[in-house]
PDB file of C-alpha atoms in Angstrom:
ATOM      1  CA  MET G  24      56.345  27.456 -13.459  1.00 45.00           C
ATOM      2  CA  GLU G  25      57.799  30.863 -14.307  1.00 66.00           C
ATOM      3  CA  ASN G  26      60.062  32.713 -11.910  1.00 89.00           C
ATOM      4  CA  LYS G  27      61.800  29.655 -10.540  1.00 97.00           C
ATOM      5  CA  ILE G  28      64.006  30.082  -7.485  1.00 97.00           C
ATOM      6  CA  LEU G  29      67.649  30.296  -8.541  1.00 98.00           C
ATOM      7  CA  THR G  30      69.424  27.495  -6.730  1.00 98.00           C
ATOM      8  CA  ALA G  31      72.968  26.284  -6.097  1.00 98.00           C
ATOM      9  CA  VAL G  32      73.814  22.680  -5.220  1.00 98.00           C
ATOM     10  CA  PHE G  33      76.932  21.990  -3.155  1.00 98.00           C
ATOM     11  CA  ILE G  34      78.626  18.611  -3.693  1.00 98.00           C
ATOM     12  CA  SER G  35      81.835  16.745  -2.902  1.00 96.00           C
ATOM     13  CA  GLY G  36      81.355  13.357  -4.552  1.00 96.00           C
ATOM     14  CA  LYS G  37      79.392  11.351  -7.099  1.00 97.00           C
ATOM     15  CA  GLY G  38      76.528  13.804  -7.379  1.00 97.00           C
ATOM     16  CA  THR G  39      73.705  11.260  -7.505  1.00 98.00           C
ATOM     17  CA  ASN G  40      71.421  13.509  -5.449  1.00 98.00           C
ATOM     18  CA  LEU G  41      72.508  16.455  -7.612  1.00 98.00           C
ATOM     19  CA  LYS G  42      71.361  14.504 -10.681  1.00 98.00           C
ATOM     20  CA  LYS G  43      67.919  13.905  -9.113  1.00 98.00           C
ATOM     21  CA  LEU G  44      67.616  17.591  -8.217  1.00 98.00           C
ATOM     22  CA  ILE G  45      68.557  18.606 -11.767  1.00 98.00           C
ATOM     23  CA  GLN G  46      65.932  16.206 -13.114  1.00 97.00           C
ATOM     24  CA  LEU G  47      63.349  17.766 -10.792  1.00 98.00           C
ATOM     25  CA  SER G  48      64.406  21.278 -11.865  1.00 97.00           C
ATOM     26  CA  LYS G  49      63.760  20.409 -15.520  1.00 96.00           C
ATOM     27  CA  THR G  50      60.075  19.644 -14.808  1.00 96.00           C
ATOM     28  CA  LYS G  51      57.248  22.185 -15.096  1.00 94.00           C
ATOM     29  CA  LYS G  52      56.181  21.630 -11.476  1.00 95.00           C
ATOM     30  CA  SER G  53      59.649  22.419 -10.120  1.00 97.00           C
ATOM     31  CA  PRO G  54      59.935  25.566  -8.016  1.00 97.00           C
ATOM     32  CA  ILE G  55      63.731  25.679  -8.498  1.00 98.00           C
ATOM     33  CA  LYS G  56      66.218  26.253 -11.293  1.00 98.00           C
ATOM     34  CA  ILE G  57      69.744  24.980 -10.647  1.00 98.00           C
ATOM     35  CA  CYS G  58      72.165  27.630 -11.906  1.00 97.00           C
ATOM     36  CA  LEU G  59      75.345  26.754 -10.042  1.00 98.00           C
ATOM     37  CA  ILE G  60      77.168  23.662  -8.773  1.00 98.00           C
ATOM     38  CA  ILE G  61      79.771  24.238  -6.080  1.00 98.00           C
ATOM     39  CA  SER G  62      82.228  21.490  -5.197  1.00 97.00           C
ATOM     40  CA  SER G  63      84.790  21.144  -2.436  1.00 95.00           C
ATOM     41  CA  ASN G  64      86.526  18.462  -4.529  1.00 96.00           C
ATOM     42  CA  SER G  65      88.024  19.121  -7.961  1.00 95.00           C
ATOM     43  CA  LYS G  66      87.772  15.394  -8.755  1.00 96.00           C
ATOM     44  CA  ALA G  67      84.107  15.047  -7.748  1.00 97.00           C
ATOM     45  CA  GLU G  68      82.287  12.839 -10.262  1.00 97.00           C
ATOM     46  CA  GLY G  69      79.210  15.032  -9.877  1.00 97.00           C
ATOM     47  CA  LEU G  70      80.958  17.870 -11.707  1.00 98.00           C
ATOM     48  CA  LYS G  71      80.223  16.007 -14.967  1.00 98.00           C
ATOM     49  CA  TYR G  72      76.595  17.136 -14.582  1.00 98.00           C
ATOM     50  CA  SER G  73      77.699  20.750 -14.988  1.00 97.00           C
ATOM     51  CA  ILE G  74      78.851  19.842 -18.505  1.00 96.00           C
ATOM     52  CA  LYS G  75      75.951  17.527 -19.329  1.00 97.00           C
ATOM     53  CA  TYR G  76      73.284  20.030 -18.231  1.00 97.00           C
ATOM     54  CA  LYS G  77      75.225  23.235 -19.038  1.00 97.00           C
ATOM     55  CA  ILE G  78      75.249  24.492 -15.443  1.00 98.00           C
ATOM     56  CA  LYS G  79      77.974  26.808 -14.153  1.00 98.00           C
ATOM     57  CA  LYS G  80      80.376  25.269 -11.663  1.00 98.00           C
ATOM     58  CA  TYR G  81      82.801  26.536  -9.082  1.00 97.00           C
ATOM     59  CA  VAL G  82      85.439  24.363  -7.426  1.00 97.00           C
ATOM     60  CA  ILE G  83      86.901  25.379  -4.083  1.00 94.00           C
ATOM     61  CA  LYS G  84      90.646  25.061  -3.880  1.00 87.00           C
ATOM     62  CA  LYS G  85      91.982  23.003  -0.983  1.00 80.00           C
ATOM     63  CA  ASN G  86      93.127  25.000   2.041  1.00 80.00           C
ATOM     64  CA  ASP G  87      91.609  28.223   0.699  1.00 82.00           C
ATOM     65  CA  LYS G  88      90.945  30.278   3.823  1.00 83.00           C
ATOM     66  CA  ASP G  89      88.797  32.704   1.832  1.00 90.00           C
ATOM     67  CA  SER G  90      86.676  30.013   0.149  1.00 92.00           C
ATOM     68  CA  GLU G  91      83.418  31.076   1.836  1.00 93.00           C
ATOM     69  CA  ILE G  92      83.916  34.706   0.812  1.00 93.00           C
ATOM     70  CA  LYS G  93      84.498  33.553  -2.772  1.00 95.00           C
ATOM     71  CA  ILE G  94      81.458  31.246  -2.650  1.00 96.00           C
ATOM     72  CA  LEU G  95      79.260  34.074  -1.348  1.00 95.00           C
ATOM     73  CA  LYS G  96      80.480  36.248  -4.221  1.00 96.00           C
ATOM     74  CA  LYS G  97      79.625  33.493  -6.765  1.00 97.00           C
ATOM     75  CA  LEU G  98      76.183  33.098  -5.188  1.00 97.00           C
ATOM     76  CA  GLU G  99      75.592  36.849  -5.355  1.00 96.00           C
ATOM     77  CA  ILE G 100      76.774  37.133  -8.991  1.00 97.00           C
ATOM     78  CA  ASN G 101      74.445  34.287  -9.973  1.00 97.00           C
ATOM     79  CA  LYS G 102      71.537  35.718  -7.907  1.00 97.00           C
ATOM     80  CA  ILE G 103      71.223  32.464  -5.927  1.00 98.00           C
ATOM     81  CA  SER G 104      68.568  32.550  -3.226  1.00 97.00           C
ATOM     82  CA  PHE G 105      68.377  28.846  -2.279  1.00 98.00           C
ATOM     83  CA  ILE G 106      71.076  26.238  -1.538  1.00 98.00           C
ATOM     84  CA  CYS G 107      70.863  22.436  -1.513  1.00 98.00           C
ATOM     85  CA  LEU G 108      73.691  20.546   0.147  1.00 98.00           C
ATOM     86  CA  ALA G 109      74.063  17.128  -1.493  1.00 98.00           C
ATOM     87  CA  GLY G 110      76.978  15.258  -0.014  1.00 95.00           C
ATOM     88  CA  TYR G 111      78.952  18.438   0.617  1.00 96.00           C
ATOM     89  CA  MET G 112      81.768  17.439   2.941  1.00 92.00           C
ATOM     90  CA  ARG G 113      82.556  20.796   4.484  1.00 91.00           C
ATOM     91  CA  ILE G 114      80.907  22.469   7.428  1.00 91.00           C
ATOM     92  CA  LEU G 115      79.577  25.927   6.612  1.00 94.00           C
ATOM     93  CA  SER G 116      80.426  28.699   9.064  1.00 94.00           C
ATOM     94  CA  LYS G 117      77.795  30.280  11.294  1.00 93.00           C
ATOM     95  CA  LYS G 118      78.268  33.537   9.370  1.00 93.00           C
ATOM     96  CA  PHE G 119      77.620  31.807   6.021  1.00 95.00           C
ATOM     97  CA  ILE G 120      74.495  30.087   7.377  1.00 95.00           C
ATOM     98  CA  LYS G 121      73.248  33.407   8.809  1.00 93.00           C
ATOM     99  CA  ASN G 122      73.524  34.954   5.302  1.00 91.00           C
ATOM    100  CA  PHE G 123      71.166  32.284   3.955  1.00 93.00           C
ATOM    101  CA  LYS G 124      69.034  31.664   7.052  1.00 90.00           C
ATOM    102  CA  GLY G 125      66.145  29.359   6.181  1.00 94.00           C
ATOM    103  CA  LYS G 126      67.378  29.039   2.601  1.00 97.00           C
ATOM    104  CA  ILE G 127      69.827  26.103   2.930  1.00 98.00           C
ATOM    105  CA  ILE G 128      68.716  22.492   3.075  1.00 98.00           C
ATOM    106  CA  ASN G 129      70.702  19.286   3.468  1.00 98.00           C
ATOM    107  CA  ILE G 130      70.161  15.571   3.041  1.00 98.00           C
ATOM    108  CA  HIS G 131      71.575  13.324   5.771  1.00 98.00           C
ATOM    109  CA  PRO G 132      71.815   9.503   5.738  1.00 98.00           C
ATOM    110  CA  SER G 133      70.165   8.823   9.091  1.00 98.00           C
ATOM    111  CA  LEU G 134      66.919   9.416  10.920  1.00 98.00           C
ATOM    112  CA  LEU G 135      67.879  12.652  12.607  1.00 98.00           C
ATOM    113  CA  PRO G 136      68.244  13.595  15.403  1.00 97.00           C
ATOM    114  CA  LYS G 137      70.034  10.228  15.687  1.00 97.00           C
ATOM    115  CA  TYR G 138      73.494   9.773  14.148  1.00 98.00           C
ATOM    116  CA  LYS G 139      74.486  13.293  13.254  1.00 97.00           C
ATOM    117  CA  GLY G 140      77.810  13.754  11.478  1.00 96.00           C
ATOM    118  CA  LEU G 141      79.894  11.176   9.640  1.00 95.00           C
ATOM    119  CA  ASN G 142      80.033   7.358   9.483  1.00 97.00           C
ATOM    120  CA  THR G 143      76.317   7.035  10.129  1.00 97.00           C
ATOM    121  CA  HIS G 144      75.848   3.574   8.590  1.00 98.00           C
ATOM    122  CA  ARG G 145      78.742   2.101  10.570  1.00 98.00           C
ATOM    123  CA  ARG G 146      77.378   3.553  13.815  1.00 98.00           C
ATOM    124  CA  VAL G 147      73.826   2.418  13.039  1.00 98.00           C
ATOM    125  CA  LEU G 148      75.028  -1.158  12.454  1.00 98.00           C
ATOM    126  CA  GLU G 149      77.322  -1.179  15.495  1.00 97.00           C
ATOM    127  CA  ASN G 150      74.374  -0.153  17.664  1.00 97.00           C
ATOM    128  CA  ASN G 151      72.176  -2.933  16.245  1.00 97.00           C
ATOM    129  CA  GLU G 152      69.463  -0.522  15.201  1.00 98.00           C
ATOM    130  CA  LEU G 153      66.344  -2.065  13.641  1.00 98.00           C
ATOM    131  CA  TYR G 154      65.713   0.933  11.380  1.00 98.00           C
ATOM    132  CA  THR G 155      67.617   3.704   9.709  1.00 98.00           C
ATOM    133  CA  GLY G 156      66.807   6.077   6.875  1.00 98.00           C
ATOM    134  CA  CYS G 157      67.458   9.562   5.633  1.00 98.00           C
ATOM    135  CA  THR G 158      66.418  13.076   6.491  1.00 98.00           C
ATOM    136  CA  VAL G 159      66.077  16.324   4.564  1.00 98.00           C
ATOM    137  CA  HIS G 160      66.404  19.265   6.933  1.00 98.00           C
ATOM    138  CA  PHE G 161      67.031  22.980   7.044  1.00 98.00           C
ATOM    139  CA  VAL G 162      70.635  23.840   7.876  1.00 97.00           C
ATOM    140  CA  SER G 163      71.116  25.569  11.199  1.00 96.00           C
ATOM    141  CA  ARG G 164      74.182  26.633  13.133  1.00 93.00           C
ATOM    142  CA  LYS G 165      74.345  23.273  14.909  1.00 94.00           C
ATOM    143  CA  LEU G 166      75.460  20.294  12.791  1.00 94.00           C
ATOM    144  CA  ASP G 167      72.542  18.232  11.428  1.00 96.00           C
ATOM    145  CA  SER G 168      70.137  19.879  13.875  1.00 95.00           C
ATOM    146  CA  GLY G 169      67.888  22.077  11.732  1.00 97.00           C
ATOM    147  CA  LYS G 170      64.138  21.693  11.349  1.00 98.00           C
ATOM    148  CA  ILE G 171      63.236  18.402   9.649  1.00 98.00           C
ATOM    149  CA  ILE G 172      61.380  18.685   6.336  1.00 98.00           C
ATOM    150  CA  LEU G 173      61.019  15.004   5.388  1.00 98.00           C
ATOM    151  CA  GLN G 174      62.290  11.624   6.544  1.00 98.00           C
ATOM    152  CA  LYS G 175      62.177   8.118   5.125  1.00 98.00           C
ATOM    153  CA  LYS G 176      62.565   5.129   7.410  1.00 98.00           C
ATOM    154  CA  ILE G 177      63.898   1.781   6.186  1.00 98.00           C
ATOM    155  CA  LYS G 178      64.305  -1.564   7.913  1.00 98.00           C
ATOM    156  CA  ILE G 179      67.790  -2.903   8.566  1.00 98.00           C
ATOM    157  CA  TYR G 180      68.285  -6.543   7.569  1.00 97.00           C
ATOM    158  CA  LYS G 181      70.642  -9.071   9.156  1.00 95.00           C
ATOM    159  CA  LYS G 182      72.554  -9.335   5.863  1.00 96.00           C
ATOM    160  CA  ASP G 183      73.145  -5.564   5.720  1.00 97.00           C
ATOM    161  CA  ASN G 184      76.668  -4.217   5.843  1.00 98.00           C
ATOM    162  CA  ILE G 185      77.829  -0.612   5.419  1.00 98.00           C
ATOM    163  CA  LYS G 186      77.931  -0.836   1.620  1.00 98.00           C
ATOM    164  CA  LYS G 187      74.475  -2.464   1.264  1.00 98.00           C
ATOM    165  CA  LEU G 188      72.911  -0.069   3.738  1.00 98.00           C
ATOM    166  CA  ASN G 189      74.476   2.942   2.018  1.00 97.00           C
ATOM    167  CA  LYS G 190      73.060   1.780  -1.326  1.00 97.00           C
ATOM    168  CA  ARG G 191      69.530   1.287   0.048  1.00 98.00           C
ATOM    169  CA  VAL G 192      69.518   4.590   1.965  1.00 98.00           C
ATOM    170  CA  LEU G 193      70.842   6.460  -1.092  1.00 98.00           C
ATOM    171  CA  LEU G 194      67.937   5.135  -3.193  1.00 98.00           C
ATOM    172  CA  GLU G 195      65.547   6.647  -0.639  1.00 98.00           C
ATOM    173  CA  GLU G 196      67.508   9.924  -0.604  1.00 98.00           C
ATOM    174  CA  HIS G 197      66.954  10.186  -4.358  1.00 98.00           C
ATOM    175  CA  LYS G 198      63.199   9.982  -3.757  1.00 98.00           C
ATOM    176  CA  ILE G 199      62.777  12.282  -0.755  1.00 98.00           C
ATOM    177  CA  TYR G 200      65.105  15.136  -1.698  1.00 98.00           C
ATOM    178  CA  PRO G 201      62.956  16.276  -4.665  1.00 98.00           C
ATOM    179  CA  LYS G 202      59.785  15.691  -2.585  1.00 98.00           C
ATOM    180  CA  ALA G 203      61.176  17.873   0.212  1.00 98.00           C
ATOM    181  CA  ILE G 204      61.817  20.744  -2.211  1.00 98.00           C
ATOM    182  CA  LEU G 205      58.275  20.484  -3.565  1.00 97.00           C
ATOM    183  CA  LYS G 206      56.975  20.459   0.015  1.00 97.00           C
ATOM    184  CA  ILE G 207      58.929  23.584   0.997  1.00 97.00           C
ATOM    185  CA  PHE G 208      57.599  25.626  -1.896  1.00 95.00           C
ATOM    186  CA  SER G 209      54.063  24.232  -2.092  1.00 89.00           C
TER     187      SER G 209
END
């Protein structure tokens, strides 16, 4: 596909979803081209993919009050028109979201609207839920409340703990995030 949508992926950690999105972007059917990786963590393992796949990166310095202004500048310079949040552990301001209205998506490790925010697996287990999963959604001004694009539901087993559940949900995230992007642009 020619004229792919120039995309930035925001990360804070291992970058496993980033890797899946890069793999998608390398296919002919992909509507996106990942041109920039932005991280809120200079030690994020996912930054290694910027080297491996020759993608520009930008790391936000801790306690930088102007970080969003600098990010917006990087996005503008790189002509980014679509953003994927993949384990990005910072909340974007309402002003930032307004600049990219309808052009930012996120993956969340629960079946939204349930369990917004952090520590989802712990809360799911504490509440003896029978199912959990993951959700890809558009980012809106309210935390984890944007329009849902795709969800994947998985059963919770008696032997599950936070670590096991995280591992199983993450495997599903790797499958639905690329599918959600294809769905958006189909």
